[in-house]
Amino acid sequence: MTLTAAPAPAAAAPAPAARSVRRPSGFVSLLVLLAGALLLYLSLPNVGNALRSATADGVAGTFTASRLSCIRHPGHETCEWSGTFRAADGTGLRENVKLYGTGRGSLGMGRAAAAVDVGNPGRVYRPGGSYEWIFTFALLAGGYALLAVAARRHLMPPPLPAGPAVTG
């Protein structure tokens, strides 16, 4: 019969170090607060136009293309048509507006396309709407998140220090 020794008991793990409770850095909190305020400043004035452009809620009419502007980047080209917008009821004519979502091959000089004026200065949209709202709402959510972080850092009570467990 062979006898084997039982494994030696493992040494007790050291107790975790108590986390020190520090006050949040005022400078970092100021930067977070300013960044959040800037994002809200950029996004809030555009929420109405973003929602109207997403649903194509506005004055229907016709866009007539008169000029093509293109910008070349490494690997691709971005083009946009400028022209005039005339409301379907004939009440309004806007010149030097751009039709959102158009490229080089989507229109031609002097060609007309259905468009919607949602009140965005300098821009009209296709009747199907646009996806501009996604970026606007991403900025809005980021701004609110940064303000929430700043508020949590300074308005919430600090965590209680971990003490020894009390057994009864």
PDB file of C-alpha atoms in Angstrom:
ATOM      1  CA  MET A   1       0.000   0.000   0.000  1.00  0.00           C
ATOM      2  CA  THR A   2       1.347   3.400  -0.979  1.00  0.00           C
ATOM      3  CA  LEU A   3       0.723   6.439   1.086  1.00  0.00           C
ATOM      4  CA  THR A   4       0.668   9.869  -0.469  1.00  0.00           C
ATOM      5  CA  ALA A   5       0.824  13.080   1.417  1.00  0.00           C
ATOM      6  CA  ALA A   6      -2.095  15.459   1.259  1.00  0.00           C
ATOM      7  CA  PRO A   7      -1.352  18.710  -0.552  1.00  0.00           C
ATOM      8  CA  ALA A   8      -0.303  21.535   1.684  1.00  0.00           C
ATOM      9  CA  PRO A   9      -3.035  24.101   2.376  1.00  0.00           C
ATOM     10  CA  ALA A  10      -2.754  27.162   0.190  1.00  0.00           C
ATOM     11  CA  ALA A  11      -1.628  30.341   1.847  1.00  0.00           C
ATOM     12  CA  ALA A  12      -4.399  32.799   2.516  1.00  0.00           C
ATOM     13  CA  ALA A  13      -4.667  35.465  -0.137  1.00  0.00           C
ATOM     14  CA  PRO A  14      -3.662  38.913   1.040  1.00  0.00           C
ATOM     15  CA  ALA A  15      -6.530  41.209   1.865  1.00  0.00           C
ATOM     16  CA  PRO A  16      -7.307  43.654  -0.937  1.00  0.00           C
ATOM     17  CA  ALA A  17      -5.861  47.071  -0.363  1.00  0.00           C
ATOM     18  CA  ALA A  18      -8.379  49.611   0.758  1.00  0.00           C
ATOM     19  CA  ARG A  19      -9.237  51.959  -2.067  1.00  0.00           C
ATOM     20  CA  SER A  20      -8.472  55.506  -1.184  1.00  0.00           C
ATOM     21  CA  VAL A  21     -11.321  57.936  -1.570  1.00  0.00           C
ATOM     22  CA  ARG A  22     -10.094  60.912  -3.599  1.00  0.00           C
ATOM     23  CA  ARG A  23     -11.905  63.981  -4.688  1.00  0.00           C
ATOM     24  CA  PRO A  24     -12.424  64.176  -8.457  1.00  0.00           C
ATOM     25  CA  SER A  25      -9.979  66.390 -10.301  1.00  0.00           C
ATOM     26  CA  GLY A  26     -11.515  69.803 -10.821  1.00  0.00           C
ATOM     27  CA  PHE A  27      -9.587  70.351 -14.057  1.00  0.00           C
ATOM     28  CA  VAL A  28     -10.720  67.057 -15.608  1.00  0.00           C
ATOM     29  CA  SER A  29     -14.287  67.697 -14.493  1.00  0.00           C
ATOM     30  CA  LEU A  30     -14.169  71.157 -16.071  1.00  0.00           C
ATOM     31  CA  LEU A  31     -12.957  69.661 -19.366  1.00  0.00           C
ATOM     32  CA  VAL A  32     -15.726  67.032 -19.290  1.00  0.00           C
ATOM     33  CA  LEU A  33     -18.308  69.700 -18.497  1.00  0.00           C
ATOM     34  CA  LEU A  34     -17.094  71.991 -21.300  1.00  0.00           C
ATOM     35  CA  ALA A  35     -16.985  69.137 -23.834  1.00  0.00           C
ATOM     36  CA  GLY A  36     -20.543  68.109 -22.922  1.00  0.00           C
ATOM     37  CA  ALA A  37     -21.766  71.693 -23.153  1.00  0.00           C
ATOM     38  CA  LEU A  38     -20.094  72.116 -26.562  1.00  0.00           C
ATOM     39  CA  LEU A  39     -21.749  68.979 -27.937  1.00  0.00           C
ATOM     40  CA  LEU A  40     -25.140  70.159 -26.714  1.00  0.00           C
ATOM     41  CA  TYR A  41     -24.504  73.641 -28.155  1.00  0.00           C
ATOM     42  CA  LEU A  42     -23.803  72.072 -31.559  1.00  0.00           C
ATOM     43  CA  SER A  43     -26.654  69.559 -31.574  1.00  0.00           C
ATOM     44  CA  LEU A  44     -29.665  71.145 -29.856  1.00  0.00           C
ATOM     45  CA  PRO A  45     -30.310  73.906 -32.446  1.00  0.00           C
ATOM     46  CA  ASN A  46     -30.362  71.269 -35.210  1.00  0.00           C
ATOM     47  CA  VAL A  47     -32.749  68.740 -33.648  1.00  0.00           C
ATOM     48  CA  GLY A  48     -35.838  70.197 -35.345  1.00  0.00           C
ATOM     49  CA  ASN A  49     -34.265  70.272 -38.805  1.00  0.00           C
ATOM     50  CA  ALA A  50     -32.816  66.785 -38.299  1.00  0.00           C
ATOM     51  CA  LEU A  51     -36.228  65.345 -37.455  1.00  0.00           C
ATOM     52  CA  ARG A  52     -37.935  67.140 -40.343  1.00  0.00           C
ATOM     53  CA  SER A  53     -35.247  66.032 -42.812  1.00  0.00           C
ATOM     54  CA  ALA A  54     -35.475  62.426 -41.611  1.00  0.00           C
ATOM     55  CA  THR A  55     -39.189  62.316 -42.327  1.00  0.00           C
ATOM     56  CA  ALA A  56     -39.151  64.759 -45.283  1.00  0.00           C
ATOM     57  CA  ASP A  57     -41.633  66.952 -43.427  1.00  0.00           C
ATOM     58  CA  GLY A  58     -41.765  70.274 -45.220  1.00  0.00           C
ATOM     59  CA  VAL A  59     -42.801  72.141 -48.348  1.00  0.00           C
ATOM     60  CA  ALA A  60     -42.787  69.920 -51.431  1.00  0.00           C
ATOM     61  CA  GLY A  61     -41.433  71.308 -54.666  1.00  0.00           C
ATOM     62  CA  THR A  62     -38.928  70.937 -57.478  1.00  0.00           C
ATOM     63  CA  PHE A  63     -35.161  71.351 -57.415  1.00  0.00           C
ATOM     64  CA  THR A  64     -33.494  72.381 -60.698  1.00  0.00           C
ATOM     65  CA  ALA A  65     -29.772  71.646 -60.896  1.00  0.00           C
ATOM     66  CA  SER A  66     -27.478  74.400 -62.155  1.00  0.00           C
ATOM     67  CA  ARG A  67     -23.986  73.666 -60.789  1.00  0.00           C
ATOM     68  CA  LEU A  68     -22.002  70.593 -59.732  1.00  0.00           C
ATOM     69  CA  SER A  69     -19.355  70.933 -57.001  1.00  0.00           C
ATOM     70  CA  CYS A  70     -16.965  68.054 -56.382  1.00  0.00           C
ATOM     71  CA  ILE A  71     -14.204  67.433 -53.852  1.00  0.00           C
ATOM     72  CA  ARG A  72     -11.644  64.704 -54.429  1.00  0.00           C
ATOM     73  CA  HIS A  73     -10.192  62.817 -51.499  1.00  0.00           C
ATOM     74  CA  PRO A  74      -7.712  59.970 -51.679  1.00  0.00           C
ATOM     75  CA  GLY A  75      -9.762  57.027 -52.843  1.00  0.00           C
ATOM     76  CA  HIS A  76     -13.095  58.736 -53.534  1.00  0.00           C
ATOM     77  CA  GLU A  77     -14.898  61.808 -54.763  1.00  0.00           C
ATOM     78  CA  THR A  78     -17.824  63.652 -53.172  1.00  0.00           C
ATOM     79  CA  CYS A  79     -20.135  65.697 -55.389  1.00  0.00           C
ATOM     80  CA  GLU A  80     -23.136  67.893 -54.681  1.00  0.00           C
ATOM     81  CA  TRP A  81     -25.611  69.681 -56.944  1.00  0.00           C
ATOM     82  CA  SER A  82     -26.595  73.325 -56.359  1.00  0.00           C
ATOM     83  CA  GLY A  83     -29.524  75.075 -57.974  1.00  0.00           C
ATOM     84  CA  THR A  84     -32.956  76.547 -57.348  1.00  0.00           C
ATOM     85  CA  PHE A  85     -35.941  75.217 -55.428  1.00  0.00           C
ATOM     86  CA  ARG A  86     -39.492  76.169 -56.370  1.00  0.00           C
ATOM     87  CA  ALA A  87     -42.369  75.218 -54.071  1.00  0.00           C
ATOM     88  CA  ALA A  88     -45.087  73.120 -55.705  1.00  0.00           C
ATOM     89  CA  ASP A  89     -47.728  75.743 -54.949  1.00  0.00           C
ATOM     90  CA  GLY A  90     -45.560  78.429 -56.599  1.00  0.00           C
ATOM     91  CA  THR A  91     -45.284  80.569 -53.457  1.00  0.00           C
ATOM     92  CA  GLY A  92     -41.546  80.347 -52.915  1.00  0.00           C
ATOM     93  CA  LEU A  93     -38.342  80.330 -54.923  1.00  0.00           C
ATOM     94  CA  ARG A  94     -35.010  79.685 -53.233  1.00  0.00           C
ATOM     95  CA  GLU A  95     -31.769  80.107 -55.163  1.00  0.00           C
ATOM     96  CA  ASN A  96     -28.292  78.739 -54.430  1.00  0.00           C
ATOM     97  CA  VAL A  97     -29.529  75.748 -52.433  1.00  0.00           C
ATOM     98  CA  LYS A  98     -27.966  72.292 -52.433  1.00  0.00           C
ATOM     99  CA  LEU A  99     -29.885  69.062 -52.861  1.00  0.00           C
ATOM    100  CA  TYR A 100     -28.777  66.705 -50.094  1.00  0.00           C
ATOM    101  CA  GLY A 101     -27.742  63.221 -51.151  1.00  0.00           C
ATOM    102  CA  THR A 102     -26.931  63.893 -54.785  1.00  0.00           C
ATOM    103  CA  GLY A 103     -23.806  62.844 -56.597  1.00  0.00           C
ATOM    104  CA  ARG A 104     -22.226  63.280 -59.989  1.00  0.00           C
ATOM    105  CA  GLY A 105     -24.504  60.842 -61.790  1.00  0.00           C
ATOM    106  CA  SER A 106     -27.751  61.543 -59.948  1.00  0.00           C
ATOM    107  CA  LEU A 107     -28.712  64.711 -61.861  1.00  0.00           C
ATOM    108  CA  GLY A 108     -27.612  66.747 -64.833  1.00  0.00           C
ATOM    109  CA  MET A 109     -27.314  70.442 -65.645  1.00  0.00           C
ATOM    110  CA  GLY A 110     -30.835  71.906 -65.946  1.00  0.00           C
ATOM    111  CA  ARG A 111     -32.569  68.690 -64.863  1.00  0.00           C
ATOM    112  CA  ALA A 112     -35.310  68.830 -62.239  1.00  0.00           C
ATOM    113  CA  ALA A 113     -35.940  66.517 -59.306  1.00  0.00           C
ATOM    114  CA  ALA A 114     -38.599  66.335 -56.618  1.00  0.00           C
ATOM    115  CA  ALA A 115     -37.427  67.904 -53.344  1.00  0.00           C
ATOM    116  CA  VAL A 116     -38.668  68.997 -49.923  1.00  0.00           C
ATOM    117  CA  ASP A 117     -37.745  72.203 -48.102  1.00  0.00           C
ATOM    118  CA  VAL A 118     -37.643  71.449 -44.355  1.00  0.00           C
ATOM    119  CA  GLY A 119     -36.408  74.907 -43.356  1.00  0.00           C
ATOM    120  CA  ASN A 120     -32.703  74.119 -43.330  1.00  0.00           C
ATOM    121  CA  PRO A 121     -30.888  77.167 -44.748  1.00  0.00           C
ATOM    122  CA  GLY A 122     -29.074  76.402 -47.984  1.00  0.00           C
ATOM    123  CA  ARG A 123     -30.284  72.820 -48.330  1.00  0.00           C
ATOM    124  CA  VAL A 124     -33.301  70.866 -49.579  1.00  0.00           C
ATOM    125  CA  TYR A 125     -33.872  67.104 -49.399  1.00  0.00           C
ATOM    126  CA  ARG A 126     -35.187  64.252 -51.488  1.00  0.00           C
ATOM    127  CA  PRO A 127     -38.775  63.195 -50.689  1.00  0.00           C
ATOM    128  CA  GLY A 128     -37.455  60.003 -49.047  1.00  0.00           C
ATOM    129  CA  GLY A 129     -35.764  61.932 -46.226  1.00  0.00           C
ATOM    130  CA  SER A 130     -32.165  61.773 -45.047  1.00  0.00           C
ATOM    131  CA  TYR A 131     -29.952  60.156 -42.428  1.00  0.00           C
ATOM    132  CA  GLU A 132     -28.480  63.414 -41.102  1.00  0.00           C
ATOM    133  CA  TRP A 133     -30.418  62.907 -37.870  1.00  0.00           C
ATOM    134  CA  ILE A 134     -28.092  60.073 -36.831  1.00  0.00           C
ATOM    135  CA  PHE A 135     -25.075  62.347 -36.403  1.00  0.00           C
ATOM    136  CA  THR A 136     -27.150  65.041 -34.680  1.00  0.00           C
ATOM    137  CA  PHE A 137     -28.541  62.585 -32.151  1.00  0.00           C
ATOM    138  CA  ALA A 138     -25.100  61.010 -31.602  1.00  0.00           C
ATOM    139  CA  LEU A 139     -23.780  64.471 -30.665  1.00  0.00           C
ATOM    140  CA  LEU A 140     -26.791  65.031 -28.422  1.00  0.00           C
ATOM    141  CA  ALA A 141     -26.352  61.689 -26.636  1.00  0.00           C
ATOM    142  CA  GLY A 142     -22.619  62.291 -26.213  1.00  0.00           C
ATOM    143  CA  GLY A 143     -23.255  65.719 -24.704  1.00  0.00           C
ATOM    144  CA  TYR A 144     -25.792  64.392 -22.224  1.00  0.00           C
ATOM    145  CA  ALA A 145     -23.490  61.493 -21.312  1.00  0.00           C
ATOM    146  CA  LEU A 146     -20.590  63.842 -20.581  1.00  0.00           C
ATOM    147  CA  LEU A 147     -22.808  66.083 -18.446  1.00  0.00           C
ATOM    148  CA  ALA A 148     -24.028  63.007 -16.560  1.00  0.00           C
ATOM    149  CA  VAL A 149     -20.415  61.955 -15.893  1.00  0.00           C
ATOM    150  CA  ALA A 150     -19.559  65.418 -14.578  1.00  0.00           C
ATOM    151  CA  ALA A 151     -22.678  65.474 -12.390  1.00  0.00           C
ATOM    152  CA  ARG A 152     -22.003  61.997 -11.036  1.00  0.00           C
ATOM    153  CA  ARG A 153     -18.441  62.920 -10.167  1.00  0.00           C
ATOM    154  CA  HIS A 154     -19.467  65.936  -8.113  1.00  0.00           C
ATOM    155  CA  LEU A 155     -23.056  65.461  -7.001  1.00  0.00           C
ATOM    156  CA  MET A 156     -23.009  61.841  -5.827  1.00  0.00           C
ATOM    157  CA  PRO A 157     -21.715  61.067  -2.341  1.00  0.00           C
ATOM    158  CA  PRO A 158     -18.335  59.336  -2.254  1.00  0.00           C
ATOM    159  CA  PRO A 159     -18.366  55.557  -1.826  1.00  0.00           C
ATOM    160  CA  LEU A 160     -18.180  54.254   1.725  1.00  0.00           C
ATOM    161  CA  PRO A 161     -14.780  52.846   2.691  1.00  0.00           C
ATOM    162  CA  ALA A 162     -14.682  49.075   2.836  1.00  0.00           C
ATOM    163  CA  GLY A 163     -14.368  47.959   6.441  1.00  0.00           C
ATOM    164  CA  PRO A 164     -13.894  44.547   8.034  1.00  0.00           C
ATOM    165  CA  ALA A 165     -16.833  42.203   7.792  1.00  0.00           C
ATOM    166  CA  VAL A 166     -18.908  42.085  10.936  1.00  0.00           C
ATOM    167  CA  THR A 167     -20.270  38.696  11.898  1.00  0.00           C
ATOM    168  CA  GLY A 168     -22.906  38.200  14.533  1.00  0.00           C
TER     169      GLY A 168
END
